[in-house]
Structures are given as structure tokens and as C-alpha cells.
mmCIF file of C-alpha atoms in Angstrom:
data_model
loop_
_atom_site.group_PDB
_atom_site.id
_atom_site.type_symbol
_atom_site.label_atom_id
_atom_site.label_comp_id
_atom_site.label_asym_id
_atom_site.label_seq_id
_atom_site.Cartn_x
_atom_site.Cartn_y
_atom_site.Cartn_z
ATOM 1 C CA UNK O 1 108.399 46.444 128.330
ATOM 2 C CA UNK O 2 109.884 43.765 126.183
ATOM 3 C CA UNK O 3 113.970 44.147 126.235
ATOM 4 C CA UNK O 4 116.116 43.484 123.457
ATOM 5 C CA UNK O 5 118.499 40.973 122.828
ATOM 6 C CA UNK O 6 121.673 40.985 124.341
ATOM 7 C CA UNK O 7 124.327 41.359 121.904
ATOM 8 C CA UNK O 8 126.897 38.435 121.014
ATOM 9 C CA UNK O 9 130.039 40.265 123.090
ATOM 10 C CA UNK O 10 127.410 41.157 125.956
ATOM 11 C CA UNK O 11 126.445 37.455 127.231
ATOM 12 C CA UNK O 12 129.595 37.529 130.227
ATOM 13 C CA UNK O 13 127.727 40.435 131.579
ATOM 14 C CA UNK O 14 125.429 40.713 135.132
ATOM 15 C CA UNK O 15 122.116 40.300 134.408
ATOM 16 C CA UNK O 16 121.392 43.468 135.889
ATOM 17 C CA UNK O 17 123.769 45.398 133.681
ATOM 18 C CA UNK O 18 122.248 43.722 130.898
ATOM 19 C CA UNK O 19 119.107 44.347 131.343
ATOM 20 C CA UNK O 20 119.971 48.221 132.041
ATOM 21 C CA UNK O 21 121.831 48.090 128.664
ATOM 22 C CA UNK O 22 118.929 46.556 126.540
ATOM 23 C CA UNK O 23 116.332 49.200 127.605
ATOM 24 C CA UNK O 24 118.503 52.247 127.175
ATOM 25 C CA UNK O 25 119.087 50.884 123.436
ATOM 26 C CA UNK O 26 115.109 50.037 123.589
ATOM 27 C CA UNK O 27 113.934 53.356 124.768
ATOM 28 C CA UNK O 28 116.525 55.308 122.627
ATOM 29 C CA UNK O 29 115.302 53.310 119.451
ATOM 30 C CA UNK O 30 111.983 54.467 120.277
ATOM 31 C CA UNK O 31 112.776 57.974 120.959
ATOM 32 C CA UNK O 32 114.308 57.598 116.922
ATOM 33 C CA UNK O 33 111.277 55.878 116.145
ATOM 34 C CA UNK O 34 108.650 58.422 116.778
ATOM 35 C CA UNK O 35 111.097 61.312 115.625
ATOM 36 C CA UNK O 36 110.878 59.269 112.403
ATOM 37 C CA UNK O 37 107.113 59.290 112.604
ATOM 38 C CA UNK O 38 106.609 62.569 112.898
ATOM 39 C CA UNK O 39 109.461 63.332 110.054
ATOM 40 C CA UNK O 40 109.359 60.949 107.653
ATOM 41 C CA UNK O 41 111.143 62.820 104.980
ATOM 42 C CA UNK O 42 114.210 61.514 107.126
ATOM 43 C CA UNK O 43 114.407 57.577 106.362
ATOM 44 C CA UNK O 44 113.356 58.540 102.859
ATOM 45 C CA UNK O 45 116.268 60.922 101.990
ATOM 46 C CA UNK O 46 118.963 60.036 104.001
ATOM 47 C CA UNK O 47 121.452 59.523 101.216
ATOM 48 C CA UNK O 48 120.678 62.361 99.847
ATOM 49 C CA UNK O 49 120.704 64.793 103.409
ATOM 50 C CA UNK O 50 123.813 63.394 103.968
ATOM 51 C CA UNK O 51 125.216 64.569 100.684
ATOM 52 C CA UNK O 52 123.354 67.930 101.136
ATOM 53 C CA UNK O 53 125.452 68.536 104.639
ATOM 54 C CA UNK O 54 128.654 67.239 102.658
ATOM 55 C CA UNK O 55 127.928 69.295 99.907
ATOM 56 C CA UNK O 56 127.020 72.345 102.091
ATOM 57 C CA UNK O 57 130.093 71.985 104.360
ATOM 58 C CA UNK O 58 132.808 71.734 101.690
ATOM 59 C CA UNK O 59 130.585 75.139 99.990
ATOM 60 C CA UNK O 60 131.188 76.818 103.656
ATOM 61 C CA UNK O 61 134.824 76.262 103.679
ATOM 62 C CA UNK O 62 135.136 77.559 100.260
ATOM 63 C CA UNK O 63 133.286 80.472 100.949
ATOM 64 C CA UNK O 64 134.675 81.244 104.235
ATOM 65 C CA UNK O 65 138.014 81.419 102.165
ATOM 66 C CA UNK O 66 136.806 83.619 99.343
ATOM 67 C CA UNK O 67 135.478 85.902 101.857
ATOM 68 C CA UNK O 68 138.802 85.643 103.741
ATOM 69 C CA UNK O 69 140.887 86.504 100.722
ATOM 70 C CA UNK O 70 138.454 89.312 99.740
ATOM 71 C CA UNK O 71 138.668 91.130 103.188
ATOM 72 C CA UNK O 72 135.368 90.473 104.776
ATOM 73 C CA UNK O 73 136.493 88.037 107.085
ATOM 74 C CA UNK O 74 139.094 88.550 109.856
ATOM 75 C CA UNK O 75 141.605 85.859 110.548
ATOM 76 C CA UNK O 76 140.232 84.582 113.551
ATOM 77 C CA UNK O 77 136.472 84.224 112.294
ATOM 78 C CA UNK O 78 137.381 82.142 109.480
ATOM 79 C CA UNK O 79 139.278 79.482 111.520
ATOM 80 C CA UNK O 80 136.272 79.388 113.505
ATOM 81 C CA UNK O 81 134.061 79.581 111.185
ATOM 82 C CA UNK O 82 135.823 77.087 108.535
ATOM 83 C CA UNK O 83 136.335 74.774 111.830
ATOM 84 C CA UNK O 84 132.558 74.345 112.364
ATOM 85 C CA UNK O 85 132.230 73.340 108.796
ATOM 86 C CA UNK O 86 135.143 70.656 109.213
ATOM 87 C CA UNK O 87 133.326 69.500 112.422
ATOM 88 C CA UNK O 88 130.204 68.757 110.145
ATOM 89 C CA UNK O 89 132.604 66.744 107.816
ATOM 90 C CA UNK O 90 133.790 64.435 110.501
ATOM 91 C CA UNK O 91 130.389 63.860 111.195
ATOM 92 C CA UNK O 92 129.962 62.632 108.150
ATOM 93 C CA UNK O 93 132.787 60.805 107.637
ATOM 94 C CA UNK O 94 131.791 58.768 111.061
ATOM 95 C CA UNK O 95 128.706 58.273 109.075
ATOM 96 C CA UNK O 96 129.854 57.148 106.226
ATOM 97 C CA UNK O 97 132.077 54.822 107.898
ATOM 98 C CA UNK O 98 128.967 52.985 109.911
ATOM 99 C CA UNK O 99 127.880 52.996 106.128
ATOM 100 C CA UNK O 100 124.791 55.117 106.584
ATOM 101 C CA UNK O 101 125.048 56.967 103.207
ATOM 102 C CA UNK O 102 124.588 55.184 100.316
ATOM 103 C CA UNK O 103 125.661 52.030 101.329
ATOM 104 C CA UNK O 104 124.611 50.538 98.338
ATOM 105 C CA UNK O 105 126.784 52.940 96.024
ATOM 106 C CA UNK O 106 130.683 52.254 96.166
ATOM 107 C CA UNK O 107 131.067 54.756 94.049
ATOM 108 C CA UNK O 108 129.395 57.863 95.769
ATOM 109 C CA UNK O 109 130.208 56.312 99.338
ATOM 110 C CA UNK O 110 133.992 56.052 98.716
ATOM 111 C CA UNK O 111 134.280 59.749 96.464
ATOM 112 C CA UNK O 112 132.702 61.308 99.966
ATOM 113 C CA UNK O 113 135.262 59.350 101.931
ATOM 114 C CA UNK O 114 138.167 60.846 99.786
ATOM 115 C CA UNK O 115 136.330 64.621 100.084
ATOM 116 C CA UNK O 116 135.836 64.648 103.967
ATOM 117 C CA UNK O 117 139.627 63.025 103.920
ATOM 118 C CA UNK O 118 140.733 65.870 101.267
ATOM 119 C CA UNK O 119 139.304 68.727 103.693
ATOM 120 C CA UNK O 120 140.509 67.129 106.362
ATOM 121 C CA UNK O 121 144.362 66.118 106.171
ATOM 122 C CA UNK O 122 145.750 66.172 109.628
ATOM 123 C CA UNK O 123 143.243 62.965 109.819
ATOM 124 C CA UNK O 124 143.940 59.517 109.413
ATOM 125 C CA UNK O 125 143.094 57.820 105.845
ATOM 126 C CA UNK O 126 139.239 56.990 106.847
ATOM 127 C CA UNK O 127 139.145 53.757 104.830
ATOM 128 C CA UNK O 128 142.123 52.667 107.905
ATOM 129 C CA UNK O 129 139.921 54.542 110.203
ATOM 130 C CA UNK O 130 136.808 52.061 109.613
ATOM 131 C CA UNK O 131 138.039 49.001 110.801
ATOM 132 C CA UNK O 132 140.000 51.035 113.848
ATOM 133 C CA UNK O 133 136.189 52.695 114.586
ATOM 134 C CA UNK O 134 134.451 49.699 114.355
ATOM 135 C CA UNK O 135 136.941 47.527 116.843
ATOM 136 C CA UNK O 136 136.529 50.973 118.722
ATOM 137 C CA UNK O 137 132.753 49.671 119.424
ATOM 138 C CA UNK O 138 133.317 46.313 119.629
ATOM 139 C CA UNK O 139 136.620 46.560 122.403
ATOM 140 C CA UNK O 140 135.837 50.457 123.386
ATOM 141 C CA UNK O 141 138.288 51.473 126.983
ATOM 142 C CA UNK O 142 140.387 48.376 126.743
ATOM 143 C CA UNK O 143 144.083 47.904 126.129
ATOM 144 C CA UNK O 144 143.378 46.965 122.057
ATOM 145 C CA UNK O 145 141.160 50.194 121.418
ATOM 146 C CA UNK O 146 143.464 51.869 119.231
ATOM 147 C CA UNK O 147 141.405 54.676 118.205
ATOM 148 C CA UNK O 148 141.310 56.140 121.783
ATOM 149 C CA UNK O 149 144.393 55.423 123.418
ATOM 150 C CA UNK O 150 146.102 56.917 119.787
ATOM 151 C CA UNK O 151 144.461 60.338 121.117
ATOM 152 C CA UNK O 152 145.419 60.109 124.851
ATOM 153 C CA UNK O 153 142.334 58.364 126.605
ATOM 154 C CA UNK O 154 144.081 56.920 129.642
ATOM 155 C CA UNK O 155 147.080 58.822 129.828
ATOM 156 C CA UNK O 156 147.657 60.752 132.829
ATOM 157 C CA UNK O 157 147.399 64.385 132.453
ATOM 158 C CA UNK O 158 150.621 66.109 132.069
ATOM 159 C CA UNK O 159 153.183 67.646 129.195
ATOM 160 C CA UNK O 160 152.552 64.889 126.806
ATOM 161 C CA UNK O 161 149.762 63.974 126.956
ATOM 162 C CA UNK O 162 148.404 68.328 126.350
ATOM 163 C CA UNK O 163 151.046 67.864 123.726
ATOM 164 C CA UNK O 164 149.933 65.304 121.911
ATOM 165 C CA UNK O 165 146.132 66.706 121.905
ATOM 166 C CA UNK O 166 147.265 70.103 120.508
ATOM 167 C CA UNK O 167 149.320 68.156 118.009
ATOM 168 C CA UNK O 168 149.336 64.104 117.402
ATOM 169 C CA UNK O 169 152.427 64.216 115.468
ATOM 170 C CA UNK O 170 154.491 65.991 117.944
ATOM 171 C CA UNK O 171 152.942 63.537 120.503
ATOM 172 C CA UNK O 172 153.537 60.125 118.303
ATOM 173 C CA UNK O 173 157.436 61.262 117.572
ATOM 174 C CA UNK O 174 157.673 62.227 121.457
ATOM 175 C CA UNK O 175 157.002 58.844 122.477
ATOM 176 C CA UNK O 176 157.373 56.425 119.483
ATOM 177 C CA UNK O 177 157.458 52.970 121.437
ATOM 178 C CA UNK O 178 154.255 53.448 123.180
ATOM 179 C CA UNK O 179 152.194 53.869 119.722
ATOM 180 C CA UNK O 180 154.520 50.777 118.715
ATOM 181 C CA UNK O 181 153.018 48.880 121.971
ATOM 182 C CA UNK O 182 149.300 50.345 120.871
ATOM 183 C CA UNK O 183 149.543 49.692 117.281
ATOM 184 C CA UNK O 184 150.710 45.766 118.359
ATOM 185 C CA UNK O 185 148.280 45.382 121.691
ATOM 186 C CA UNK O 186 145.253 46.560 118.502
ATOM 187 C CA UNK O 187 146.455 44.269 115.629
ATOM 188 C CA UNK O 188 146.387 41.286 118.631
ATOM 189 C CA UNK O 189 143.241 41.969 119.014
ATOM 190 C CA UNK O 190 141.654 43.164 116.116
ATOM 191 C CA UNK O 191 143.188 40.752 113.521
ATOM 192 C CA UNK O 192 141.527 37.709 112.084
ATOM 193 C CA UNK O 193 144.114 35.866 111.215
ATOM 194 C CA UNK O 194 147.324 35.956 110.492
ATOM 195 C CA UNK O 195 147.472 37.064 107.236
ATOM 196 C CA UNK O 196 144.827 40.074 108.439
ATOM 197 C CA UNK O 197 147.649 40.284 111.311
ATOM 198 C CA UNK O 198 150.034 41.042 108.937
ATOM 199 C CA UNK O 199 147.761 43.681 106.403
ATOM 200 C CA UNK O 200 146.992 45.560 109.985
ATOM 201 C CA UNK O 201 150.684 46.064 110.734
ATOM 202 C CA UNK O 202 151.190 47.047 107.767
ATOM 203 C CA UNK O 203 148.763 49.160 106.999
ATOM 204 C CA UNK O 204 147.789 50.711 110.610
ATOM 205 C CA UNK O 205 151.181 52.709 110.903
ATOM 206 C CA UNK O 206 150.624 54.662 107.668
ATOM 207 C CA UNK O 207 147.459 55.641 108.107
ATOM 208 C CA UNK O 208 148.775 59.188 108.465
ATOM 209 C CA UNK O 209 150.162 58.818 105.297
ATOM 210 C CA UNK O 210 149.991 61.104 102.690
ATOM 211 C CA UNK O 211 147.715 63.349 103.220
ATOM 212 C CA UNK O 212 148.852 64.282 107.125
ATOM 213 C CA UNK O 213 152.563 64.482 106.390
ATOM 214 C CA UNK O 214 151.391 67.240 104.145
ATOM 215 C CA UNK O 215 148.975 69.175 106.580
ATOM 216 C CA UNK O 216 151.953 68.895 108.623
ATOM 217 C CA UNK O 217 154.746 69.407 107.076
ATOM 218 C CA UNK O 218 153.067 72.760 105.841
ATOM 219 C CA UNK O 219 152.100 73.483 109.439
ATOM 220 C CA UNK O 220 155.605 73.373 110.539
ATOM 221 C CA UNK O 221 156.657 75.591 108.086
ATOM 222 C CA UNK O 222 154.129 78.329 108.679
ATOM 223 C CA UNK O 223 155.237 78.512 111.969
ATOM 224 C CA UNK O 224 159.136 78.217 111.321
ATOM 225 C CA UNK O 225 158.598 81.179 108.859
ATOM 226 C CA UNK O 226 156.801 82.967 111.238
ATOM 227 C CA UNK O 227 159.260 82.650 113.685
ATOM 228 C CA UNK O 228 161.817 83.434 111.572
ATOM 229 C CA UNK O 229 160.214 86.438 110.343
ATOM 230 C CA UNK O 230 159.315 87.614 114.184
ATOM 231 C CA UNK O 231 163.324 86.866 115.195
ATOM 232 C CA UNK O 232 164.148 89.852 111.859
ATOM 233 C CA UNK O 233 164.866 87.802 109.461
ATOM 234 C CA UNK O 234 164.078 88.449 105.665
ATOM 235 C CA UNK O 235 161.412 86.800 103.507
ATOM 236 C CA UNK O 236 162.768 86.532 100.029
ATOM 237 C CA UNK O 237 159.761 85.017 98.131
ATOM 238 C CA UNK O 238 156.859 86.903 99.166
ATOM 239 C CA UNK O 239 154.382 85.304 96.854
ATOM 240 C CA UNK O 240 154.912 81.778 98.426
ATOM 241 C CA UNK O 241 154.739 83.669 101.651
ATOM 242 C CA UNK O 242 151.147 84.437 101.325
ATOM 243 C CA UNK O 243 149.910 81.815 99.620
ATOM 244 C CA UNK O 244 150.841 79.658 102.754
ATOM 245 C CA UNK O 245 150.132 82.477 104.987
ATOM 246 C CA UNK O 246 146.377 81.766 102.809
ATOM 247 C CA UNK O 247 146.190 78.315 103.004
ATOM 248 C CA UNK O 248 147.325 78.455 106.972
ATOM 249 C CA UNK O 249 144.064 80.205 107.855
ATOM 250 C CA UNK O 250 141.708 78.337 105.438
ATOM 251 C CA UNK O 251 142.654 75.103 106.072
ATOM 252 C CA UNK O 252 145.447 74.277 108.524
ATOM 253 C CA UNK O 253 144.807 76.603 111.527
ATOM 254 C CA UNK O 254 140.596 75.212 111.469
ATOM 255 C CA UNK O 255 142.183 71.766 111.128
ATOM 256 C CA UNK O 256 144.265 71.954 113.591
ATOM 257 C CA UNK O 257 142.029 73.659 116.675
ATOM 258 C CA UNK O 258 138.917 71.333 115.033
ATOM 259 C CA UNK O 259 141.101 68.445 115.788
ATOM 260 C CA UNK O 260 142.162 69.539 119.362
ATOM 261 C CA UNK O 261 138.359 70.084 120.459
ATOM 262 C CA UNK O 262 137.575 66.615 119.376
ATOM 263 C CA UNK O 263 140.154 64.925 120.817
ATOM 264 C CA UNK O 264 140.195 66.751 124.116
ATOM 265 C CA UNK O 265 136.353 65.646 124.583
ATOM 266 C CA UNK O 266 136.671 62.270 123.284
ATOM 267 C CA UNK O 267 139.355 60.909 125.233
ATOM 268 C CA UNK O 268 138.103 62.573 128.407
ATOM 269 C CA UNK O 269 134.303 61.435 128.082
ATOM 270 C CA UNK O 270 135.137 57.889 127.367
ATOM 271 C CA UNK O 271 136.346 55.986 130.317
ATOM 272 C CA UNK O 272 139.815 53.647 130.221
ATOM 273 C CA UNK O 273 141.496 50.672 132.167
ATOM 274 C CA UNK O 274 138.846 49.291 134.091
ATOM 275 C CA UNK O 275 135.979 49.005 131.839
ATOM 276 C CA UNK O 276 134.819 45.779 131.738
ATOM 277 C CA UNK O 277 134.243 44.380 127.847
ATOM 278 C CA UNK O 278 131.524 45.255 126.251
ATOM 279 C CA UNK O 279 129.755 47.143 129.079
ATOM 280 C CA UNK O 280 128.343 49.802 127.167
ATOM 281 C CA UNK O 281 127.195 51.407 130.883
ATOM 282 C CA UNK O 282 131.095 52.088 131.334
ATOM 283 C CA UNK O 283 132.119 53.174 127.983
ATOM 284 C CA UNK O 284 131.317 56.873 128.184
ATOM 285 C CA UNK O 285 129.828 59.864 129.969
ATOM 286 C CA UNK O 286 127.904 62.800 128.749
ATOM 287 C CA UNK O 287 129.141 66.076 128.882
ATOM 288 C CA UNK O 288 126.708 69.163 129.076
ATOM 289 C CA UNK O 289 128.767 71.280 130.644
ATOM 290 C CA UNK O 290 128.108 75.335 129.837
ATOM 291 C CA UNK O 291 131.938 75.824 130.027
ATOM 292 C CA UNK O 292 131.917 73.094 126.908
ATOM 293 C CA UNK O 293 130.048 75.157 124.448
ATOM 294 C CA UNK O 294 133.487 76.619 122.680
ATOM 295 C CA UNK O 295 134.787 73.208 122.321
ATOM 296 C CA UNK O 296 131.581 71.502 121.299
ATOM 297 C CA UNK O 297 130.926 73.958 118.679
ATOM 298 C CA UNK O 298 133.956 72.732 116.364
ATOM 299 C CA UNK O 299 132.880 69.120 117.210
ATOM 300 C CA UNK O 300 129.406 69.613 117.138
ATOM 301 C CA UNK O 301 128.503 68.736 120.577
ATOM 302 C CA UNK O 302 130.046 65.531 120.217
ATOM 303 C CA UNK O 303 130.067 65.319 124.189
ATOM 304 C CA UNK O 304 126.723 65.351 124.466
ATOM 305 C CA UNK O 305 125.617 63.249 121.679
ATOM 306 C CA UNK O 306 128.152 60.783 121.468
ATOM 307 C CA UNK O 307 126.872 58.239 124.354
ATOM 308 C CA UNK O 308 123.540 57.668 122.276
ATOM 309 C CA UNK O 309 125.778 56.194 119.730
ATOM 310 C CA UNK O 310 127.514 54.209 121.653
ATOM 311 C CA UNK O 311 124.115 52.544 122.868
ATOM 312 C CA UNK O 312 122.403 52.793 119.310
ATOM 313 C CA UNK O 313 124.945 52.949 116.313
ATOM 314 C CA UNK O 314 121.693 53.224 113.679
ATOM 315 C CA UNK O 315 120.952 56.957 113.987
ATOM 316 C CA UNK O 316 123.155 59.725 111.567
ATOM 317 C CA UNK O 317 124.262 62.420 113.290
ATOM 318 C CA UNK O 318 121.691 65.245 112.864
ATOM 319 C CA UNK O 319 118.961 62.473 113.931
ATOM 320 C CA UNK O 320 121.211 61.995 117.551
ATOM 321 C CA UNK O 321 121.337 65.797 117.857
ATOM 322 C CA UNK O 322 117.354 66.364 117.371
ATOM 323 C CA UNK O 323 116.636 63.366 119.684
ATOM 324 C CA UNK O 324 119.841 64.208 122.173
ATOM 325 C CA UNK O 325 117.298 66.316 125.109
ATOM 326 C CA UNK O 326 114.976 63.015 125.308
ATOM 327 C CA UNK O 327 117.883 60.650 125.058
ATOM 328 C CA UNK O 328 119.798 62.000 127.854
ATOM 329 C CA UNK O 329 116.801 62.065 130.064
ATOM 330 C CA UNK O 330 116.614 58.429 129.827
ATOM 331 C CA UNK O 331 120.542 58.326 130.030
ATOM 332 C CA UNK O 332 120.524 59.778 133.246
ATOM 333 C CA UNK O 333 117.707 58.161 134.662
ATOM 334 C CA UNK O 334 119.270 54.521 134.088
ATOM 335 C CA UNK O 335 122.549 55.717 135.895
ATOM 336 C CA UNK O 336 124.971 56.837 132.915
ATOM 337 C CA UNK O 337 127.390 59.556 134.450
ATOM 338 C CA UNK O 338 126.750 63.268 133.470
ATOM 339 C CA UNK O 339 129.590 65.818 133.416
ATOM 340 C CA UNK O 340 132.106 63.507 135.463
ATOM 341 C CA UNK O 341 135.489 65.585 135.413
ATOM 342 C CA UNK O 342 137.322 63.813 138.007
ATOM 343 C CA UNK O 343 138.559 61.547 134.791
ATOM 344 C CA UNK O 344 140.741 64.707 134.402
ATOM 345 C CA UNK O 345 142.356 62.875 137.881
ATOM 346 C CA UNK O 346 141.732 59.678 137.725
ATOM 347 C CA UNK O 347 143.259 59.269 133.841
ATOM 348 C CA UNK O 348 139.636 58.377 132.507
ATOM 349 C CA UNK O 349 139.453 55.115 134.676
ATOM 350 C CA UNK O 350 135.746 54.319 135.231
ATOM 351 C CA UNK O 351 136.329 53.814 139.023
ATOM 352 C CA UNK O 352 135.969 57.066 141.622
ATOM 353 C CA UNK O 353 139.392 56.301 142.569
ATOM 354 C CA UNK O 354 141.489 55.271 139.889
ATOM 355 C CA UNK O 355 142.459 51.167 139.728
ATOM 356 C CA UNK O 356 145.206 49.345 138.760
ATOM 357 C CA UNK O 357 148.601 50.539 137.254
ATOM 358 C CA UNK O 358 148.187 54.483 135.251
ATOM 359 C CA UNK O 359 150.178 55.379 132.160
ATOM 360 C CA UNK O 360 152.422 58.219 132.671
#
């Protein structure tokens, strides 16, 4: 079988390695291939699937709302519920930032980047999340890759770092000079020159800003009222009391445990510290786990999916999930790890025991 290319960044690496890498991304690409073949309604109407998903997930959170506010659904179903349809969002918005939905229409690209951003505050601005994603792929379990380390890959397990999966803002202000030291390690890296040095540092820090300092702000003062309320004390203005009591269970509750879910897979299944560059073999695991399912549901089995992308970026989403049974058989038979949880020990370093110095 022919192999492919090596890519630019992948030259340094062993033959051997290479050649493993190139017919994982071969085999996978024909996996997509015949899938394509056989449903060739896909290619065609991409643009407008995506779009359909978008559509249908921002209709699901609506609903799940009306149907919260009319009585039908409990509390706890519609967080879950509204969480899966966030999860589907993200999707998309990872999609949309590998430009896979009408790439060729600013204007329909970027208003779906604003909705999946609108639906999903406690994220960073995805237009700041692009260039962090893409130096993700390019750099992915070195010092410079932002994107990971921002959501714990690498840390050792402990206080913060469970803090600062159930809550990144809690976990930024706990430790404020170690995202300083991330943010400057990425825009080293990442920049161009030095006026891009200079947009980076700018730029990177706020990319929480607006719309998170308002998911969280609000967040913060459900559960202050709360508190207050279960410590006897009074709530004068009962309208504004349920209205955020409301927007608490639509919105910020199914952002919040959406957001834990994908960050507790993603910076556990991608490995840290002693990855060598650009050795897609030692980026990530896969995770098929039973005792996964809850987690995967509200990021859409993003542990067992995500590892195909990292080999073959072309593929949207729903493509990787129909073609994710015959892609992980050749995964596993060209030695990428399944279901390796001693990263829970070894602070996601690629190694069996972990090397080199460990973040605390």
C-alpha cells in the first residue's frame, strides 16, 4: 500500500513512526472514503447538514426550556437534556473552526460562530479559539499548547487541578501566574512575528471576555442566593429570583456540567510532557470505557472519536462518529493506546512511568 506524505512538522521523526503515522491517516481516509461512497448525499450537503444540526440543537435547547417552564420537564432532565444539545454545538463550533461549513461564506460561517458562542458563554470567544485549536494540532502535548494545558492536561491530580475542571474561572484566579507562564510559553510559540506577538498577548487573555464574565458572574450569584436563601435569609425581589432561578437550569447549570465532561476527557486522553513534536502516535488515546458513557454523552463521545481527528482533520463530526468502530480497529491494531488510565497517575505523560519534572 502506497503511504502518504509525511507532513512538513513530521520529517525529524523515526522512519518507523512515520511510516505507522502515514497509514493510519491512509487507512482512516479510506474508511471516509467508502462511507462517502456508499452515502454520497454527505460531500454534497455538508454545509447545509451542518446548519441542520446547528439549527436543530439551538431548537432543542429552546424547547427543552419551554417544556421546563411549562412543567413537563424536571430540573435535572433539562440540564441533561439541554447539555447534550450544547455538546452538539461544540461540535460544530470545532467544525466550523477547521472551516468545514461554508467556508466559502463569511457571512453564514461567522453568524454560526457567534450562535454556538451565544449558547455557549462559559466558552472562550471561538474566533480566539481558532488560532489556539489550530497551534493545538500543530504543537499538541508540548509546553506552547495552550488549549490543553488552559484545561489541566499535565497537571497532577489534586484540589486544583478538580477545581479548575468543575470551574476554569475559579481555577485561572486560584493560580493566576501559571496561566501568565502558559499564555507567554503559547504566544512564543505560536506568534509570527512580533507584531502577531504582540496581537496574541493581547488578545489571548480576554478571550473569556464578555460573554464568560457573564455566564459567570450569573453563576455566582445563583449560588450566593441560594446559599443565602438555605442560611434563612429573605428574598425581596422574587421575580428576579426566578427568572435566574430559569435561566440557571436552561442555560448555566447544562453549560457548566457540559463543560466539565469535556474537559475532564480531553485533558486526560491527550498525553503531556514527553510527547515528542508532532508525533501524532503520542498525542492521544482512545477511551471506550463503559464507565465513560455519562460523560461522553454531554461531549458526544469525544473520547472515542477524537484520536481519528487528530490523525485525519478532514472528516465533520457525525462522519468520525459513523466511521469511529472501523477506525479504532485500525487504531488499535497499529499500537495507539486504548483506555490508558494510569495518566490519572502519571499527570498524562506518555511514558508508563512518568518523566521529567510534574506540575503540581
Amino acid at each position: 500500500m502506497r503511504l502518504a506524505t509525511r507532513l512538513p512538522g513530521e520529517r525529524h521523526l523515526a522512519q518507523h513512526d512515520a511510516d505507522r503515522i502515514a497509514l493510519i491517516r491512509e487507512q482512516i481516509a479510506g474508511v471516509g472514503d467508502r462511507w462517502r461512497v456508499t452515502h454520497p448525499w454527505l460531500a454534497r450537503h455538508q454545509n447545509g447538514i451542518g446548519l441542520a444540526i446547528f439549527v436543530g440543537s439551538i431548537v432543542g435547547v429552546l424547547g427543552d426550556a419551554a417544556l421546563y417552564r411549562i412543567g413537563v420537564l424536571p430540573w435535572w432532565a433539562t440540564i441533561l437534556a439541554t447539555g447534550f444539545w450544547l455538546s452538539l454545538l461544540h461540535e460544530i463550533e470545532h467544525d466550523l473552526i477547521h472551516s468545514m461549513y461554508f467556508r466559502g461564506n463569511k457571512w453564514m460561517h461567522n453568524t454560526m460562530m457567534l450562535g454556538v458562542w451565544l449558547f455557549r458563554p462559559s466558552t472562550i470567544n471561538p474566533w480566539v479559539r481558532r488560532r489556539l485549536h489550530l497551534h493545538h494540532h500543530e504543537m499538541s502535548g508540548t509546553a506552547s499548547d495552550l488549549e490543553e494545558r488552559g484545561i489541566t492536561n499535565g497537571l497532577r491530580w489534586g484540589g486544583h487541578r478538580l477545581l479548575s475542571l468543575l470551574d476554569s474561572i475559579l481555577g485561572y484566579a486560584a493560580r493566576p501566574f501559571r496561566m501568565r507562564r502558559l499564555v507567554n510559553e503559547y504566544v512564543a510559540q505560536a506568534a509570527r512575528d512580533p507584531e502577531d506577538a504582540r496581537r496574541l498577548a493581547m488578545t489571548t487573555p480576554l478571550a473569556y471576555f464578555p460573554l464568560s464574565g457573564l455566564h459567570y458572574g450569573l453563576w455566582y450569584l445563583t449560588i450566593g442566593v441560594h446559599l443565602y436563601e438555605f442560611f434563612g435569609g429573605s428574598i425581596a425581589f422574587v421575580g428576579a429570583y426566578a427568572a435566574l432561578n430559569f435561566f440557571a437550569v436552561t442555560l448555566l447549570a447544562p453549560n457548566m456540567i457540559r463543560t466539565f465532561c469535556l474537559h475532564f476527557v480531553s485533558s486526560n486522553m491527550h498525553y503531556y510532557g514527553d510527547v515528542e513534536a508532532h508525533n501524532v502516535l503520542q498525542q492521544t488515546q482512545v477511551w471506550t470505557a463503559k464507565w465513560l458513557w455519562p460523560v461522553h454523552a454531554l461531549c458526544f463521545n469525544f473520547g472515542g472519536t477524537h484520536a481519528i481527528h487528530h490523525f485525519l482533520v478532514r472528516d465533520p463530526f457525525y462522519v468520525r462518529e459513523a466511521i469511529r468502530a472501523e477506525c479504532q480497529v485500525i487504531l488499535r491494531e497499529h499500537g495507539v493506546r486504548f483506555n490508558d488510565f494510569g495518566t490519572f497517575r502519571r499527570a498524562n505523560r506518555f511514558g508508563l512511568a512518568a518523566s521529567g519534572s510534574v506540575e503540581p
